[in-house]
Tab-separated table of C-alpha atoms and ligand atoms in Angstrom:
chain	number	residue	atom	x	y	z
A	35	MET	CA	90.155	120.986	94.021
A	36	LYS	CA	93.528	119.952	92.037
A	37	THR	CA	93.362	117.493	89.576
A	38	LEU	CA	96.286	115.114	89.598
A	39	VAL	CA	98.707	113.177	87.427
A	40	ILE	CA	100.867	110.737	89.419
A	41	LEU	CA	103.623	109.110	87.411
A	42	GLY	CA	104.849	106.201	89.514
A	43	SER	CA	102.188	106.161	91.847
A	44	THR	CA	103.659	102.774	93.338
A	45	GLY	CA	106.916	104.381	94.297
A	46	SER	CA	107.992	105.462	97.803
A	47	ILE	CA	107.103	109.115	96.399
A	48	GLY	CA	104.618	108.028	94.746
A	49	THR	CA	102.591	106.429	97.705
A	50	ASN	CA	103.640	109.137	100.084
A	51	THR	CA	101.805	111.677	97.017
A	52	LEU	CA	98.911	109.374	97.673
A	53	ASP	CA	98.852	109.791	101.443
A	54	ILE	CA	98.440	112.938	101.181
A	55	VAL	CA	95.537	112.862	98.716
A	56	ASN	CA	93.796	110.442	101.630
A	57	ARG	CA	94.275	112.889	104.203
A	58	PHE	CA	93.063	116.220	101.914
A	59	PRO	CA	90.394	114.752	99.579
A	60	GLU	CA	88.941	117.742	99.379
A	61	ALA	CA	91.730	119.423	97.700
A	62	PHE	CA	92.915	116.588	95.113
A	63	ARG	CA	91.830	114.619	92.496
A	64	VAL	CA	93.664	111.813	90.992
A	65	ILE	CA	92.897	111.864	87.172
A	66	GLY	CA	95.506	109.675	86.031
A	67	MET	CA	98.282	107.249	87.726
A	68	THR	CA	101.550	105.268	86.190
A	69	ALA	CA	104.151	102.607	87.490
A	70	GLY	CA	106.420	99.866	85.806
A	71	SER	CA	105.158	96.779	86.806
A	72	ASN	CA	103.378	96.535	89.637
A	73	ASP	CA	99.942	95.475	88.940
A	74	GLU	CA	98.431	94.348	92.338
A	75	LEU	CA	99.550	97.672	93.946
A	76	ILE	CA	98.361	99.767	91.307
A	77	GLU	CA	95.189	97.784	91.203
A	78	GLU	CA	94.680	98.779	95.179
A	79	GLN	CA	95.306	102.242	93.903
A	80	ILE	CA	93.073	102.335	91.351
A	81	ARG	CA	90.027	101.258	93.505
A	82	HIS	CA	90.546	103.432	96.256
A	83	PHE	CA	91.405	106.510	94.040
A	84	LYS	CA	89.238	106.262	91.318
A	85	PRO	CA	91.742	107.573	88.382
A	86	ARG	CA	90.161	108.081	84.608
A	87	VAL	CA	93.167	106.446	83.108
A	88	VAL	CA	96.218	104.625	84.041
A	89	ALA	CA	99.426	102.949	82.213
A	90	LEU	CA	101.481	100.471	83.259
A	91	SER	CA	104.836	100.409	81.492
A	92	ASN	CA	105.775	96.780	81.000
A	93	ALA	CA	103.272	95.513	78.361
A	94	ALA	CA	102.370	92.166	80.242
A	95	ALA	CA	101.474	93.546	83.606
A	96	ALA	CA	98.954	96.438	81.984
A	97	LYS	CA	97.482	92.627	80.231
A	98	ARG	CA	97.266	91.636	83.933
A	99	LEU	CA	95.802	94.571	85.475
A	100	ARG	CA	93.001	94.891	82.743
A	101	HIS	CA	91.623	91.315	83.758
A	102	ARG	CA	91.774	92.575	87.633
A	103	CYS	CA	90.318	95.470	87.053
A	104	GLY	CA	87.001	94.359	84.323
A	105	ASP	CA	84.790	95.521	87.179
A	106	VAL	CA	86.403	99.163	87.711
A	107	PRO	CA	85.494	101.805	84.793
A	108	VAL	CA	89.007	102.616	84.299
A	109	GLU	CA	90.973	102.897	81.200
A	110	ILE	CA	94.475	100.883	81.271
A	111	LEU	CA	97.111	102.065	78.749
A	112	SER	CA	100.611	100.560	78.240
A	113	GLY	CA	103.698	101.312	76.959
A	114	GLN	CA	105.877	104.330	76.850
A	115	GLU	CA	103.161	105.765	74.846
A	116	GLY	CA	100.501	104.746	77.341
A	117	LEU	CA	102.323	107.136	80.170
A	118	VAL	CA	102.966	110.132	77.499
A	119	GLN	CA	98.814	109.884	77.053
A	120	VAL	CA	98.253	109.340	80.824
A	121	ALA	CA	101.136	112.432	81.606
A	122	SER	CA	98.917	114.896	78.911
A	123	VAL	CA	95.705	113.790	80.020
A	124	SER	CA	93.593	117.029	79.534
A	125	GLU	CA	91.624	117.257	82.615
A	126	ALA	CA	95.145	117.124	84.794
A	127	GLU	CA	96.531	120.456	86.245
A	128	LEU	CA	99.659	119.064	87.954
A	129	VAL	CA	101.703	116.357	87.467
A	130	VAL	CA	103.986	114.716	89.903
A	131	SER	CA	106.962	113.321	88.451
A	132	ALA	CA	107.923	110.534	90.473
A	133	ILE	CA	109.453	107.613	87.716
A	134	VAL	CA	112.597	106.367	88.945
A	135	GLY	CA	115.523	107.019	86.415
A	136	GLY	CA	115.869	108.193	82.830
A	137	ALA	CA	112.501	106.434	81.813
A	138	GLY	CA	111.037	109.482	83.529
A	139	LEU	CA	112.258	112.000	80.964
A	140	VAL	CA	109.546	110.866	78.094
A	141	PRO	CA	106.363	111.202	80.055
A	142	THR	CA	107.777	114.521	82.096
A	143	LEU	CA	108.575	116.401	79.060
A	144	ALA	CA	104.784	115.367	77.405
A	145	ALA	CA	103.233	116.846	80.660
A	146	ILE	CA	105.364	120.164	80.561
A	147	ARG	CA	104.512	120.341	76.431
A	148	SER	CA	100.941	119.874	77.023
A	149	GLY	CA	100.967	122.927	79.773
A	150	LYS	CA	100.542	120.959	83.164
A	151	HIS	CA	102.444	122.275	85.612
A	152	VAL	CA	104.963	119.446	87.091
A	153	ALA	CA	105.929	118.519	90.649
A	154	LEU	CA	109.521	117.065	90.155
A	155	ALA	CA	110.897	114.505	92.283
A	156	ASN	CA	112.220	112.638	89.409
A	157	LYS	CA	115.515	113.996	88.653
A	158	GLU	CA	117.225	112.083	86.121
A	159	PRO	CA	115.473	114.243	83.440
A	160	MET	CA	116.603	117.121	84.916
A	161	VAL	CA	120.335	115.628	85.120
A	162	MET	CA	119.638	114.119	81.151
A	163	ALA	CA	117.958	117.447	79.238
A	164	GLY	CA	117.403	119.951	82.178
A	165	GLN	CA	118.061	122.914	79.750
A	166	LEU	CA	115.801	121.524	77.021
A	167	MET	CA	112.991	120.727	80.273
A	168	GLN	CA	113.310	124.310	81.293
A	169	SER	CA	113.261	125.951	78.482
A	170	GLU	CA	110.311	124.321	77.320
A	171	ALA	CA	108.489	125.132	80.492
A	172	ARG	CA	109.474	128.516	80.188
A	173	ARG	CA	107.880	128.965	76.736
A	174	LEU	CA	104.367	127.537	78.112
A	175	GLY	CA	104.320	129.415	81.462
A	176	VAL	CA	104.558	125.782	83.015
A	177	ARG	CA	105.891	126.012	86.483
A	178	ILE	CA	108.550	122.829	87.766
A	179	PHE	CA	108.081	122.874	91.366
A	180	PRO	CA	111.017	120.534	93.098
A	181	VAL	CA	110.158	117.703	95.287
A	182	ASP	CA	113.636	116.590	96.164
A	183	SER	CA	114.123	117.733	99.547
A	184	GLU	CA	117.072	119.661	98.914
A	185	HIS	CA	115.673	121.719	96.055
A	186	SER	CA	112.451	122.679	97.734
A	187	ALA	CA	114.590	123.790	100.590
A	188	ILE	CA	116.437	125.994	98.216
A	189	PHE	CA	113.129	127.127	96.478
A	190	GLN	CA	112.029	128.060	99.837
A	191	CYS	CA	115.095	129.751	101.067
A	192	LEU	CA	114.953	131.797	97.471
A	193	GLU	CA	111.585	133.018	97.659
A	194	GLY	CA	111.262	136.794	98.240
A	195	HIS	CA	115.025	137.313	97.323
A	196	ARG	CA	116.696	138.517	93.935
A	197	VAL	CA	118.225	135.738	92.015
A	198	GLU	CA	121.183	138.097	91.446
A	199	ASP	CA	121.542	138.501	94.761
A	200	VAL	CA	122.733	135.065	95.616
A	201	ARG	CA	126.095	134.275	96.346
A	202	ARG	CA	126.123	130.330	96.730
A	203	LEU	CA	123.308	127.279	96.952
A	204	ILE	CA	124.669	124.618	99.791
A	205	LEU	CA	122.716	121.351	99.212
A	206	THR	CA	123.352	119.431	102.208
A	207	ALA	CA	124.324	115.863	102.301
A	208	SER	CA	123.612	112.920	104.734
A	209	GLY	CA	125.966	110.653	103.675
A	210	GLY	CA	124.302	108.072	102.726
A	211	ALA	CA	124.642	104.640	104.577
A	212	LEU	CA	128.780	103.942	104.550
A	213	TRP	CA	129.850	107.581	105.317
A	214	PRO	CA	131.606	105.821	108.144
A	215	LEU	CA	133.366	102.979	106.325
A	216	THR	CA	136.957	103.358	104.959
A	217	LYS	CA	137.656	102.705	101.404
A	218	GLU	CA	138.848	99.258	102.448
A	219	GLN	CA	135.311	98.310	104.019
A	220	LEU	CA	133.541	99.716	100.755
A	221	HIS	CA	134.906	97.373	98.605
A	222	ASP	CA	133.225	94.693	100.474
A	223	VAL	CA	130.023	96.328	101.220
A	224	THR	CA	126.644	94.141	99.956
A	225	PRO	CA	123.833	95.676	98.847
A	226	GLU	CA	121.656	95.145	102.089
A	227	ARG	CA	124.405	97.076	103.924
A	228	ALA	CA	124.279	100.006	100.979
A	229	LEU	CA	120.126	100.311	101.422
A	230	GLN	CA	120.708	100.888	105.188
A	231	HIS	CA	120.140	104.868	105.121
A	232	PRO	CA	120.223	106.314	108.566
A	233	ASN	CA	117.537	109.131	107.858
A	234	TRP	CA	115.419	108.364	104.947
A	235	LYS	CA	112.907	105.130	103.633
A	236	MET	CA	113.204	105.663	99.883
A	237	GLY	CA	113.099	103.552	96.550
A	238	SER	CA	116.482	101.210	95.951
A	239	LYS	CA	118.167	103.039	93.269
A	240	ILE	CA	118.021	106.253	95.309
A	241	THR	CA	119.090	105.135	98.203
A	242	ILE	CA	122.585	103.349	96.585
A	243	ASP	CA	122.997	106.834	94.909
A	244	SER	CA	123.290	108.329	98.441
A	245	ALA	CA	125.618	105.559	99.602
A	246	THR	CA	127.975	106.562	96.602
A	247	LEU	CA	126.814	110.248	96.912
A	248	MET	CA	125.889	110.109	93.084
A	249	ASN	CA	122.572	111.209	94.413
A	250	LYS	CA	124.324	114.534	95.169
A	251	GLY	CA	126.061	114.811	92.274
A	252	LEU	CA	123.020	114.823	90.356
A	253	GLU	CA	121.575	117.070	92.456
A	254	VAL	CA	123.693	119.705	91.390
A	255	VAL	CA	122.854	118.837	88.330
A	256	GLU	CA	119.449	119.674	88.797
A	257	ALA	CA	120.080	122.617	90.827
A	258	ARG	CA	121.606	123.855	88.080
A	259	TRP	CA	119.178	123.768	86.091
A	260	LEU	CA	115.765	124.247	88.261
A	261	PHE	CA	117.318	127.470	89.573
A	262	ASP	CA	119.478	128.861	86.345
A	263	ILE	CA	122.532	129.252	89.051
A	264	PRO	CA	126.117	128.419	87.484
A	265	ASP	CA	127.696	125.619	88.924
A	266	PRO	CA	130.680	126.947	90.579
A	267	GLN	CA	127.835	128.546	92.909
A	268	ILE	CA	126.774	125.345	94.004
A	269	GLU	CA	128.518	123.711	97.149
A	270	VAL	CA	127.886	120.210	98.865
A	271	LEU	CA	128.245	120.020	102.608
A	272	VAL	CA	127.859	116.897	104.180
A	273	HIS	CA	125.166	117.139	107.182
A	274	ARG	CA	124.256	113.795	108.538
A	275	GLU	CA	120.970	114.398	110.512
A	276	SER	CA	119.249	115.469	107.586
A	277	ILE	CA	117.868	118.431	109.570
A	278	ILE	CA	118.594	121.302	107.664
A	279	HIS	CA	117.682	120.655	104.001
A	280	SER	CA	119.671	123.077	102.047
A	281	LEU	CA	120.998	126.970	102.593
A	282	VAL	CA	121.187	129.919	100.878
A	283	GLU	CA	124.139	132.422	100.911
A	284	TYR	CA	123.378	136.032	99.389
A	285	GLU	CA	125.853	138.581	98.670
A	286	ASP	CA	125.427	140.154	102.291
A	287	ARG	CA	126.724	136.786	103.707
A	288	SER	CA	123.298	136.366	105.086
A	289	MET	CA	122.503	132.480	104.770
A	290	ILE	CA	118.831	131.289	104.788
A	291	ALA	CA	118.316	127.378	105.480
A	292	GLN	CA	115.154	125.662	105.373
A	293	LEU	CA	115.005	122.735	108.347
A	294	GLY	CA	112.356	119.818	109.422
A	295	LEU	CA	112.543	116.529	110.276
A	296	PRO	CA	112.769	114.302	107.208
A	297	ASP	CA	109.978	113.197	105.916
A	298	MET	CA	109.040	113.557	101.796
A	299	ARG	CA	105.426	114.474	102.872
A	300	THR	CA	106.630	117.883	103.632
A	301	PRO	CA	108.184	119.192	100.037
A	302	ILE	CA	105.827	116.663	98.600
A	303	SER	CA	102.623	118.731	99.600
A	304	TYR	CA	104.753	122.059	99.347
A	305	ALA	CA	105.220	121.345	95.863
A	306	MET	CA	101.335	120.172	95.204
A	307	ARG	CA	99.731	122.848	96.566
A	308	TYR	CA	102.426	126.244	96.460
A	309	PRO	CA	101.978	128.636	97.922
A	310	GLU	CA	99.543	127.254	100.474
A	311	ARG	CA	100.965	124.978	103.323
A	312	LEU	CA	99.136	122.058	104.143
A	313	PRO	CA	98.312	121.136	108.249
A	314	LEU	CA	99.951	117.633	107.593
A	315	ASN	CA	99.726	117.055	111.436
A	316	LEU	CA	103.199	115.587	111.484
A	317	PRO	CA	105.290	115.241	114.492
A	318	SER	CA	107.480	118.730	115.395
A	319	LEU	CA	111.125	119.331	115.218
A	320	ASN	CA	112.344	120.146	118.713
A	321	LEU	CA	115.843	121.234	118.108
A	322	ALA	CA	116.402	121.417	122.063
A	323	ASP	CA	115.937	117.469	121.281
A	324	ILE	CA	118.251	117.502	118.823
A	325	GLY	CA	121.376	119.360	120.879
A	326	LEU	CA	123.826	119.420	118.275
A	327	LEU	CA	123.803	119.827	114.375
A	328	SER	CA	126.959	118.514	112.493
A	329	PHE	CA	128.873	119.507	109.628
A	330	CYS	CA	131.548	118.388	107.709
A	331	LYS	CA	133.291	118.654	103.996
A	332	PRO	CA	132.515	115.271	101.450
A	333	ASP	CA	135.038	112.969	101.127
A	334	HIS	CA	135.965	113.020	97.449
A	335	ASP	CA	138.779	110.459	97.558
A	336	ARG	CA	135.823	107.760	99.412
A	337	PHE	CA	132.957	109.149	97.141
A	338	PRO	CA	133.959	110.117	93.725
A	339	CYS	CA	130.886	110.099	92.365
A	340	LEU	CA	130.151	113.487	93.588
A	341	ASN	CA	132.743	115.335	91.678
A	342	LEU	CA	131.652	113.426	88.187
A	343	GLY	CA	128.406	115.037	88.937
A	344	TYR	CA	130.296	118.563	88.404
A	345	GLU	CA	132.771	117.423	85.724
A	346	SER	CA	129.578	115.913	83.795
A	347	LEU	CA	128.491	119.891	84.011
A	348	ARG	CA	131.640	121.490	82.975
A	349	ILE	CA	131.894	119.490	79.820
A	350	GLY	CA	128.253	119.998	79.169
A	351	GLY	CA	125.949	118.833	76.301
A	352	THR	CA	125.210	114.595	76.314
A	353	MET	CA	127.591	114.148	79.150
A	354	PRO	CA	125.336	114.193	81.931
A	355	ALA	CA	122.737	111.958	80.112
A	356	ALA	CA	125.783	109.213	79.564
A	357	MET	CA	126.761	109.852	83.401
A	358	ASN	CA	123.161	109.498	84.598
A	359	ALA	CA	122.638	106.105	82.154
A	360	ALA	CA	125.728	104.568	83.219
A	361	ASN	CA	124.947	104.808	86.855
A	362	GLU	CA	121.900	103.418	86.406
A	363	ILE	CA	123.407	100.468	84.783
A	364	ALA	CA	126.127	99.980	87.635
A	365	VAL	CA	123.569	100.514	90.653
A	366	ASP	CA	121.623	97.899	88.762
A	367	ALA	CA	124.499	95.907	88.407
A	368	PHE	CA	125.574	96.350	92.055
A	369	LEU	CA	122.012	95.471	93.624
A	370	ASN	CA	122.274	92.125	91.489
A	371	GLY	CA	125.300	90.809	92.835
A	372	GLY	CA	126.998	91.506	89.817
A	373	ILE	CA	129.750	94.243	90.385
A	374	ARG	CA	130.973	95.588	93.849
A	375	PHE	CA	130.320	98.263	95.217
A	376	THR	CA	133.442	100.486	94.448
A	377	ALA	CA	132.927	99.436	91.013
A	378	ILE	CA	130.022	102.291	90.692
A	379	PRO	CA	132.236	105.120	90.363
A	380	ASP	CA	134.492	103.277	87.875
A	381	ILE	CA	132.272	102.198	85.115
A	382	ILE	CA	130.815	105.643	85.208
A	383	ARG	CA	134.197	107.253	84.727
A	384	SER	CA	135.215	104.754	82.137
A	385	THR	CA	131.689	105.186	79.900
A	386	MET	CA	132.211	109.339	80.638
A	387	ASP	CA	135.849	108.985	79.548
A	388	ALA	CA	134.617	107.374	75.999
A	389	HIS	CA	131.777	109.434	75.562
A	390	HIS	CA	131.684	111.972	72.672
A	391	PRO	CA	129.151	114.504	73.870
A	392	VAL	CA	126.868	116.655	71.782
A	393	GLU	CA	124.261	119.456	72.366
A	394	VAL	CA	120.974	118.577	73.969
A	395	ASP	CA	118.973	120.436	71.361
A	396	THR	CA	116.602	117.784	70.867
A	397	VAL	CA	115.232	115.072	73.124
A	398	GLU	CA	116.713	112.636	70.933
A	399	SER	CA	120.007	113.920	71.168
A	400	ALA	CA	119.406	113.105	75.021
A	401	LEU	CA	117.918	109.848	74.484
A	402	GLU	CA	120.493	108.386	72.201
A	403	ALA	CA	123.356	109.526	74.552
A	404	ASP	CA	121.357	107.602	77.233
A	405	ARG	CA	121.303	104.679	74.596
A	406	TRP	CA	124.998	104.794	74.035
A	407	ALA	CA	125.479	105.150	77.598
A	408	ARG	CA	123.700	101.929	78.765
A	409	GLU	CA	125.212	99.769	76.210
A	410	LYS	CA	129.034	101.028	77.246
A	411	ALA	CA	128.288	100.628	80.849
A	412	GLU	CA	126.266	97.234	80.248
A	413	SER	CA	129.842	95.842	78.740
A	414	LEU	CA	131.939	97.303	81.472
A	415	VAL	CA	129.538	95.554	83.952
A	416	LEU	CA	130.513	92.650	81.951
A	417	SER	CA	134.309	92.808	81.990
A	418	LEU	CA	134.350	93.604	85.780
A	419	ALA	CA	131.098	91.029	86.921
A	420	HIS	CA	133.071	89.118	89.851
B	611	NAP	N1	111.720	108.637	97.624
B	611	NAP	C1	112.345	109.576	97.954
B	611	NAP	O1	112.494	110.205	99.821
B	611	NAP	C2	112.960	110.508	96.946
B	611	NAP	C3	113.576	111.866	97.597
B	611	NAP	C4	113.820	112.842	96.644
B	611	NAP	C5	113.960	112.135	95.220
B	611	NAP	N2	113.696	111.004	94.897
B	611	NAP	C6	113.480	110.797	93.455
B	611	NAP	O2	112.079	110.412	93.069
B	611	NAP	C7	112.250	109.429	91.581
B	611	NAP	C8	111.626	108.235	92.454
B	611	NAP	O3	111.991	107.678	93.593
B	611	NAP	P1	111.181	106.430	94.887
B	611	NAP	O4	112.093	106.450	95.901
B	611	NAP	O5	109.781	106.960	94.793
B	611	NAP	O6	112.081	105.519	93.699
B	611	NAP	P2	110.681	103.780	93.420
B	611	NAP	O7	110.376	103.587	95.227
B	611	NAP	O8	111.805	102.778	93.311
B	611	NAP	O9	109.194	104.230	92.616
B	611	NAP	C9	109.382	104.294	90.993
B	611	NAP	C10	108.425	104.363	90.419
B	611	NAP	O10	108.929	104.188	89.324
B	611	NAP	C11	108.240	103.515	88.387
B	611	NAP	N3	109.128	103.144	87.610
B	611	NAP	C12	110.355	101.669	87.652
B	611	NAP	N4	110.595	101.802	86.535
B	611	NAP	C13	109.621	102.145	85.492
B	611	NAP	C14	109.757	102.753	84.102
B	611	NAP	N5	110.831	101.897	83.510
B	611	NAP	N6	108.664	102.737	83.531
B	611	NAP	C15	107.704	103.591	84.218
B	611	NAP	N7	107.693	103.676	85.461
B	611	NAP	C16	108.864	102.917	85.994
B	611	NAP	C17	107.965	102.215	89.832
B	611	NAP	O11	106.907	101.206	89.113
B	611	NAP	P3	106.852	99.800	89.995
B	611	NAP	O12	106.683	100.112	91.335
B	611	NAP	O13	105.660	98.929	88.714
B	611	NAP	O14	108.293	99.286	89.405
B	611	NAP	C18	107.280	103.080	91.018
B	611	NAP	O15	105.896	103.627	90.888
B	611	NAP	C19	113.325	109.309	91.800
B	611	NAP	O16	114.147	109.930	90.896
B	611	NAP	C20	114.152	109.766	92.913
B	611	NAP	O17	115.643	110.268	92.800
B	611	NAP	C21	112.840	110.404	95.333
């Protein structure tokens, strides 16, 4: 029986995680859960999974939840402090980190610092402070298991091999909802159109990140710190079908790939039960039915965000944190109809140009860069609003 905390239980990764718990009730017990403000869904989850402690970042939603759950023996906390308390609750062995965005940094770091192993879906904290998170994890003997399908694939392709024999990590990219569009067509894209991902059903922020290819930029930074491989050895390959989840090339030019139908329950369950593979009873990948798989290079002209990810790593320090924060503000503005799709990379670019990076020697330096970049990007959104 593995005891779990799920940060972001009401989201796409969170609900998929709970689906796995539901299928294997003898393998997992949920001790704690958190969400932002969705008190309705988390009430259902509390009644079903019976966690001891829950936190909502939104204080008003936490108040509503206390009212709804008056008849249930559960402690309900609120705010960032509440999330941190749930992330570090003593009975939990594994924390599934599935909050969206930089809001997950402080709770995920708290989980590591209290000695919990982490199943990491929430990539933005790794972008903001990956080196710090890894050095804390190493110091405390904590393992960070990747949940992102690409990083789970690389993790699997690296097993049983020597890191010094790795020549390249190759992250595959679906290209997102807008890959076939011209630059002119991208200019007029609506949020509804950009949210139509061809292969994956995910939260709205990551779906827009997939459409801009910023998701791949964030994943390059995530891979840099998760696998301790320098960024010149990390490449991106567009593979529209999302069947090959990523590849590793070794010095002898042998390449190992991990394949599967796109279903996040596979990488989530692997991170939750490593090294065991749970009998998920999902449809099998049938390559004969698929017939052909396609590959091409990323198009940096139409989708400049991928290169911003590489650039942020080359500059280093707080630059990835600033890039991430500017992206969160720009994506939010696009989803709310405030800016055009093509303004997203412009806002990130201008924020990065104005940022003076410092070392990320403490979490506060990453958080300060995050605060600064959000303000900067918000002012750019206001100046660009159409
Ligand atoms: N979805 C996927 O298939 C997928 C794949 C790979 C990686 N990831 C990564 O996993 C993370 C989660 O993605 P998702 O698609 O599951 O997102 P999502 O569906 O939008 O869910 C986000 C979760 O975070 C909570 N949340 C939002 N803002 C918060 C805040 N300020 N403080 C505390 N909690 C907050 C939400 O609570 P409410 O419901 O109350 O708002 C929800 O539980 C992201 O970093 C994403 O890049 C996702």
